PDB file of C-alpha atoms in Angstrom:
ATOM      1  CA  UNK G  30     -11.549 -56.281 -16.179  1.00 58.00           C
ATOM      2  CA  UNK G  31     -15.301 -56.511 -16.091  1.00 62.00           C
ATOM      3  CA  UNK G  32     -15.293 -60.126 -18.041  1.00 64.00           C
ATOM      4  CA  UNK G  33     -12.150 -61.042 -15.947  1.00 64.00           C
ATOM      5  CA  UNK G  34     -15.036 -60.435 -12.724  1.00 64.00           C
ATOM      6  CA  UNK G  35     -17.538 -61.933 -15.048  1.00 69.00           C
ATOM      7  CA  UNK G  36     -15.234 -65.313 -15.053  1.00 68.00           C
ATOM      8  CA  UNK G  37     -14.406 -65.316 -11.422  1.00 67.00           C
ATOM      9  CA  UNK G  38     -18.101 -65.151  -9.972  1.00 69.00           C
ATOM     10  CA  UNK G  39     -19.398 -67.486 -12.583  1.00 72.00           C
ATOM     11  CA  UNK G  40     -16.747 -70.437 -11.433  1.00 67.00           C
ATOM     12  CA  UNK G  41     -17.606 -69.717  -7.509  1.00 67.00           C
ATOM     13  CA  UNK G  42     -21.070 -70.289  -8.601  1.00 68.00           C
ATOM     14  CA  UNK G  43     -20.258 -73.759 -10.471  1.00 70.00           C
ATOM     15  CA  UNK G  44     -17.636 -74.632  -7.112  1.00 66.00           C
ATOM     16  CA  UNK G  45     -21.137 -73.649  -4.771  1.00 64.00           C
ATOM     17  CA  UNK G  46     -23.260 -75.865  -7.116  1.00 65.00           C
ATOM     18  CA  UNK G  47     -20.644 -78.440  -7.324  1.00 63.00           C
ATOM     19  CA  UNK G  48     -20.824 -78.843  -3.912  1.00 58.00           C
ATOM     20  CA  UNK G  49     -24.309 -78.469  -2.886  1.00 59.00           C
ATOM     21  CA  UNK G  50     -25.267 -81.092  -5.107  1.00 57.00           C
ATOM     22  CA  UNK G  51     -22.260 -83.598  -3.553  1.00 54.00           C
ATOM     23  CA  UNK G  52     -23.611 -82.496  -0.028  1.00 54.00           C
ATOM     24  CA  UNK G  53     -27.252 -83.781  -1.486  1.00 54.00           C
ATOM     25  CA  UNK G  54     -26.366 -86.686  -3.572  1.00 53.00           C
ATOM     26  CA  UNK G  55     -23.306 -88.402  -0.555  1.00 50.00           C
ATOM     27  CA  UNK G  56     -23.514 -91.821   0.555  1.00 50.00           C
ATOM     28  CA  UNK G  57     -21.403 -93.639   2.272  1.00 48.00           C
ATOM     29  CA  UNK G  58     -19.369 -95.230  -0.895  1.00 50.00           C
ATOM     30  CA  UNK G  59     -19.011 -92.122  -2.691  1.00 57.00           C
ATOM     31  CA  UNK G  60     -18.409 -89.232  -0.305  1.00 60.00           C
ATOM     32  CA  UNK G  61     -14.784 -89.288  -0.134  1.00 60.00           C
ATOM     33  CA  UNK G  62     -14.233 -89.208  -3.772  1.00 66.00           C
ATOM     34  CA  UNK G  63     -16.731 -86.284  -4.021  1.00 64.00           C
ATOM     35  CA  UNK G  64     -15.085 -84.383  -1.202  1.00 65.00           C
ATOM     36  CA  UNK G  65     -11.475 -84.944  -3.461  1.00 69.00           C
ATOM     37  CA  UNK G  66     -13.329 -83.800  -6.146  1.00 69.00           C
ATOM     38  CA  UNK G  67     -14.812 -80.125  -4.324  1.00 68.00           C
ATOM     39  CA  UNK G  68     -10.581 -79.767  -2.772  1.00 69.00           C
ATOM     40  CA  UNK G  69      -9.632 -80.095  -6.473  1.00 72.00           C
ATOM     41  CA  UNK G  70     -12.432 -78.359  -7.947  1.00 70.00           C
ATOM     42  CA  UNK G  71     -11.598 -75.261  -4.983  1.00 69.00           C
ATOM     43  CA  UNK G  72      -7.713 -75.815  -5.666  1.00 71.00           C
ATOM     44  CA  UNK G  73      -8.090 -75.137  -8.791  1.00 71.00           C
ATOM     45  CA  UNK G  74     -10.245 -72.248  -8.414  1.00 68.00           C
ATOM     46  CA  UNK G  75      -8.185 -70.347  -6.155  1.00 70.00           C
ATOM     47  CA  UNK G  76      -5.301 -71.056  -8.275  1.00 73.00           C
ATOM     48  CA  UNK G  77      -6.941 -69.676 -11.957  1.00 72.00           C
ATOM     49  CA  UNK G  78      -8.245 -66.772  -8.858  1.00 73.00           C
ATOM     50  CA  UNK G  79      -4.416 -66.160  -8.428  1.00 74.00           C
ATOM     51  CA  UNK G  80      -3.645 -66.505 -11.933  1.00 77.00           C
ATOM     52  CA  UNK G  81      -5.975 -63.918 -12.839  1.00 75.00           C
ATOM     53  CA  UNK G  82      -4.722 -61.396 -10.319  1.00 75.00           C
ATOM     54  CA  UNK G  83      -1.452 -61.954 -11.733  1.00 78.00           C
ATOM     55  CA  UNK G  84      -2.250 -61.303 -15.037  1.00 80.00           C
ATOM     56  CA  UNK G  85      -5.152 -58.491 -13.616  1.00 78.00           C
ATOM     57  CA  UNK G  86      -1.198 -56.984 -11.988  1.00 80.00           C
ATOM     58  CA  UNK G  87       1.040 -57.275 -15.282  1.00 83.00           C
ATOM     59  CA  UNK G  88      -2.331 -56.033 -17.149  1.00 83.00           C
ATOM     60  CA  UNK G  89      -1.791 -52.776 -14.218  1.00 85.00           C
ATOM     61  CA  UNK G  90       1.462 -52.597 -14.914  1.00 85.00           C
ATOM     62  CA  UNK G  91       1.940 -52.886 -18.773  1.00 86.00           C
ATOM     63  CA  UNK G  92      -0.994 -49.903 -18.734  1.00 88.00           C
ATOM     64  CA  UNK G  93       0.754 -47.698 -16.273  1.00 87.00           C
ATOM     65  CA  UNK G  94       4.083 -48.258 -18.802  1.00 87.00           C
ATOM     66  CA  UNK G  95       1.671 -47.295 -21.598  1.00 89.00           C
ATOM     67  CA  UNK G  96       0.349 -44.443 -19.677  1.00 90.00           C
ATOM     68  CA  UNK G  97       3.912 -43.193 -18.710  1.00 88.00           C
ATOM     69  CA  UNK G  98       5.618 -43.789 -22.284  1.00 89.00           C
ATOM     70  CA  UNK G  99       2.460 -41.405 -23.864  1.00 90.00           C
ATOM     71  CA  UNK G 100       3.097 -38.937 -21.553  1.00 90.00           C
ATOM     72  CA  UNK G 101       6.695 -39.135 -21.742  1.00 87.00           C
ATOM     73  CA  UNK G 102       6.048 -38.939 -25.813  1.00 88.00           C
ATOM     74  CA  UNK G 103       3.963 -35.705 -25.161  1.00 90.00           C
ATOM     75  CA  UNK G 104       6.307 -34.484 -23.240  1.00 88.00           C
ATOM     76  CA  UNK G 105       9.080 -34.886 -25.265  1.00 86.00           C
ATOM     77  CA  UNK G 106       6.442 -33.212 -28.243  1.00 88.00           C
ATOM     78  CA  UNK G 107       5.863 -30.291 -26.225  1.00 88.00           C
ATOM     79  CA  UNK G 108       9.735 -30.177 -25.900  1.00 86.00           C
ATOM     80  CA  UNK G 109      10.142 -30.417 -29.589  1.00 85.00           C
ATOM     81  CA  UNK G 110       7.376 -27.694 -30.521  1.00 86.00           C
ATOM     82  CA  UNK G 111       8.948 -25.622 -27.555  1.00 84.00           C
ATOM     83  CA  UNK G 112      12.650 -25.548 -29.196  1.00 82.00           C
ATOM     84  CA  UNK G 113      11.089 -25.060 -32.398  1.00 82.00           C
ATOM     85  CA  UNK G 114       9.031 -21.668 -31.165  1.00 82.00           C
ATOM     86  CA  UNK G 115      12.912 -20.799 -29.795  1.00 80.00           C
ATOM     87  CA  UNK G 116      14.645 -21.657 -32.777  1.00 79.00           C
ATOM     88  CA  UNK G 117      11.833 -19.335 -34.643  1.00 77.00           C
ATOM     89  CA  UNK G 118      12.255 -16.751 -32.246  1.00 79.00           C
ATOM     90  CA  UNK G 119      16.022 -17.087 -32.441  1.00 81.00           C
ATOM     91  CA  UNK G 120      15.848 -16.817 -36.045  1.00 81.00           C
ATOM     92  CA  UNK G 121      13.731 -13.742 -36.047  1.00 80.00           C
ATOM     93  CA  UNK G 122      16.067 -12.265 -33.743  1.00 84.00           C
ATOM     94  CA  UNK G 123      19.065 -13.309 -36.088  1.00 86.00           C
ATOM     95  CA  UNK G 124      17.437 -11.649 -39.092  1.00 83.00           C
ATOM     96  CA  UNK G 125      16.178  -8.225 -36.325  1.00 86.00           C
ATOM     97  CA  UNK G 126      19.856  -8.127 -35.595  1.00 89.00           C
ATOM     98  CA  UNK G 127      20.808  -8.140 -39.703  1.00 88.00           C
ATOM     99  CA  UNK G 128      18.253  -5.779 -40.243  1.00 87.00           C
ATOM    100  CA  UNK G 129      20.104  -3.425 -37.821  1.00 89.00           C
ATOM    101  CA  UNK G 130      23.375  -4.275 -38.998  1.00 91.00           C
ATOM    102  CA  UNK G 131      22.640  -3.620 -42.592  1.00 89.00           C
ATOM    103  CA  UNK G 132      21.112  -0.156 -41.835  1.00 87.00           C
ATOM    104  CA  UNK G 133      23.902   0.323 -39.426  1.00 90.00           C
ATOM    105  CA  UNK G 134      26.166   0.056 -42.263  1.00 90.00           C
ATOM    106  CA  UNK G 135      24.205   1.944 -44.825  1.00 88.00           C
ATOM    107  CA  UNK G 136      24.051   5.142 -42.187  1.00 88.00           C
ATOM    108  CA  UNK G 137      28.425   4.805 -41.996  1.00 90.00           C
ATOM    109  CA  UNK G 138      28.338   4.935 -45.760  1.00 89.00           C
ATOM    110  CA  UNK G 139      26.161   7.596 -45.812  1.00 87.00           C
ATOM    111  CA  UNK G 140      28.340   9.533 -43.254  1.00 89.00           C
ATOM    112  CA  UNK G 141      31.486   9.003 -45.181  1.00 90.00           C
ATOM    113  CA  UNK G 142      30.288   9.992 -48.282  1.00 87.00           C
ATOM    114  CA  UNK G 143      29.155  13.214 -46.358  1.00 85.00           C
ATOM    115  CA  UNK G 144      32.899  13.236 -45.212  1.00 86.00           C
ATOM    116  CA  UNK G 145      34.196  12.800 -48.316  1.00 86.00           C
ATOM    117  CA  UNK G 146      31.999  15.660 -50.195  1.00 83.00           C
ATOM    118  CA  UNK G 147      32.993  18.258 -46.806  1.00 82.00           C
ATOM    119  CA  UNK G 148      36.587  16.992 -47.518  1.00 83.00           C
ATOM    120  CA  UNK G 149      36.045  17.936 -51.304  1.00 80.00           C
ATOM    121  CA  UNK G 150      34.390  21.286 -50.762  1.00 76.00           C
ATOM    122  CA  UNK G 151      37.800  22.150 -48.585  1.00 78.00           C
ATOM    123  CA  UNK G 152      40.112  20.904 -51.156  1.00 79.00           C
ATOM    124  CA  UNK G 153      38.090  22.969 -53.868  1.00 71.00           C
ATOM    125  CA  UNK G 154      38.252  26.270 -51.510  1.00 66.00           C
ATOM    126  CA  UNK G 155      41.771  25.888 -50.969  1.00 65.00           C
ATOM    127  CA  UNK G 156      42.535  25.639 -54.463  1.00 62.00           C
ATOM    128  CA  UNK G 157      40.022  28.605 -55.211  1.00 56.00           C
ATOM    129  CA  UNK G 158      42.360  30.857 -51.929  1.00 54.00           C
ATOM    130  CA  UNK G 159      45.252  29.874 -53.193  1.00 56.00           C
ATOM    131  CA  UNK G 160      44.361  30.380 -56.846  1.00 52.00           C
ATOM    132  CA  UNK G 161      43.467  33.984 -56.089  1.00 50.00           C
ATOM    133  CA  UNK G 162      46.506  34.267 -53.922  1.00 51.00           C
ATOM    134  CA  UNK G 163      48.400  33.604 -56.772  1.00 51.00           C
ATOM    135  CA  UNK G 164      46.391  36.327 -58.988  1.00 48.00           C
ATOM    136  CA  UNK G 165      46.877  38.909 -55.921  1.00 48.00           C
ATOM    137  CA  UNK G 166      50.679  38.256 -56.268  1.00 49.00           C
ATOM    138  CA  UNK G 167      51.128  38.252 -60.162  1.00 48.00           C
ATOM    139  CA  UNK G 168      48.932  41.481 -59.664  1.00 47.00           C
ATOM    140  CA  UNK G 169      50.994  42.999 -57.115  1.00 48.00           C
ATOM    141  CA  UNK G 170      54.074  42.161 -59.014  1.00 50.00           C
ATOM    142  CA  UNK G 171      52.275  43.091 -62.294  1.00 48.00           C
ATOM    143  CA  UNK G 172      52.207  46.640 -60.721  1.00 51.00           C
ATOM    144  CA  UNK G 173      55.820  46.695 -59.361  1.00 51.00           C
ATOM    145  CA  UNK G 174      56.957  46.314 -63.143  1.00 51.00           C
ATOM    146  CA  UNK G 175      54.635  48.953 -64.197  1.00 50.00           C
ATOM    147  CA  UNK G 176      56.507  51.353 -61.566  1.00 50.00           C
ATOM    148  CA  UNK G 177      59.776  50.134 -62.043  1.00 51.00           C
ATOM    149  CA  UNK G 178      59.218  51.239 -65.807  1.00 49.00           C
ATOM    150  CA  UNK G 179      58.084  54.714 -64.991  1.00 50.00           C
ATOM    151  CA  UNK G 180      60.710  54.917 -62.759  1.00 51.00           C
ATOM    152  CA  UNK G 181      63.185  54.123 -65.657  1.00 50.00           C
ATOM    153  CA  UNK G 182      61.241  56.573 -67.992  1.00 50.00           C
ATOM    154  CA  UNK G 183      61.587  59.407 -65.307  1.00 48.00           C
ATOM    155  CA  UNK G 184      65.261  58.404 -65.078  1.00 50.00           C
ATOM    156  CA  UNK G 185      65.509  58.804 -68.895  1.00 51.00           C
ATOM    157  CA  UNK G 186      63.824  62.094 -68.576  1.00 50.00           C
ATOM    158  CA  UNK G 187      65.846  63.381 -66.062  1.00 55.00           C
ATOM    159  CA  UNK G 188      69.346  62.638 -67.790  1.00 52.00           C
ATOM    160  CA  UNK G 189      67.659  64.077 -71.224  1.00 52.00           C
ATOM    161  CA  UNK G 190      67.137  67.570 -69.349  1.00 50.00           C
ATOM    162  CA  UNK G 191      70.752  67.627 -68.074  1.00 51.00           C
ATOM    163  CA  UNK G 192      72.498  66.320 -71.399  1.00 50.00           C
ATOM    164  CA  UNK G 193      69.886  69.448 -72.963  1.00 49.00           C
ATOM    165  CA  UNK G 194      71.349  72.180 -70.085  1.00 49.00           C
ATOM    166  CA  UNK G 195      74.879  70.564 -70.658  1.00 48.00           C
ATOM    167  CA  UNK G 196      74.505  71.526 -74.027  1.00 50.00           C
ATOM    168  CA  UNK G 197      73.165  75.237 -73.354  1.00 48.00           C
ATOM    169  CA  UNK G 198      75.593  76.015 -70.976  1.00 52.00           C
ATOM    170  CA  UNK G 199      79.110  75.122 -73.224  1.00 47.00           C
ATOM    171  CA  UNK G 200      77.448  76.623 -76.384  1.00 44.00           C
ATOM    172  CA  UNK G 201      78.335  80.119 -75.476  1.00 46.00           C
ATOM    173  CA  UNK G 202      81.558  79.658 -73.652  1.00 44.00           C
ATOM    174  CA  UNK G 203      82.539  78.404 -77.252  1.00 44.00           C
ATOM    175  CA  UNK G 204      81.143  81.418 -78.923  1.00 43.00           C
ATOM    176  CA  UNK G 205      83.102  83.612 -76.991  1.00 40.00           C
TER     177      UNK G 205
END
């Protein structure tokens, strides 16, 4: 920008000596061709003038488009490190939520081994009740035999002393 400014001063400078010296140097043979000349000379200078703001505009232009697409690229890497920090934090909540899920499960297997030993201990009690239930019967029944025995042994007894008084009463009837 500062050499395009450079450029444009330097050729109004040549245009002002141009015609300064045409002014000096004009006679009557020459002036009109001298005069051409300075229209051309200015012509021309306001043209490469225009030329230059053209190019000083697409210049403007191509560096606001430069500006915009870095800032759109930043943008778009701020986006990227953004969903990156989510998808970490996403992942880290993924594995949290395994974490829980495997302790989750190892406290239900803990439980229902628990259940299983209580369930266990019951079986083995009732087994051990109904195993002395069964004792308490054959003992009771053991005992029923044992009276039902001396009952029969009394019996015996009983029809041993009336056989013996059967006998002592018809001995002397037959005596006599």
């Amino acid at each position: 920008m500062i050499m395009i400014m450079i450029m444009i001063i330097i050729m109004m400078m040549i245009i002002m000596i141009i015609s300064s010296s045409s002014i000096s140097s004009s006679s009557s043979s020459s002036s009109g061709i001298i005069m051409i000349m300075i229209i051309i000379m200015s012509i021309m200078s306001i043209m490469s003038i225009m030329i230059i703001l053209i190019i000083m505009i697409i210049m403007i232009i191509i560096m606001i488009i430069i500006i915009m697409i870095i800032i759109i690229i930043i943008i778009m890497i701020i986006m990227i490190i953004i969903m990156i920090m989510i998808m970490n934090m996403i992942m880290i909540i993924i594995v949290m939520i395994i974490m829980i899920m495997i302790i989750i499960i190892i406290i239900i297997i803990i439980i229902i081994i628990i259940i299983i030993i209580i369930i266990i201990i019951i079986i083995s009690s009732s087994s051990s009740s109904s195993s002395s239930s069964s004792s308490s019967s054959s003992s009771s029944s053991s005992t029923a035999s044992s009276s039902s025995s001396s009952s029969s042994s009394s019996s015996s007894s009983t029809s041993l002393s009336s056989s013996s008084s059967s006998l002592s009463t018809s001995s002397p009837s037959s005596l006599s």
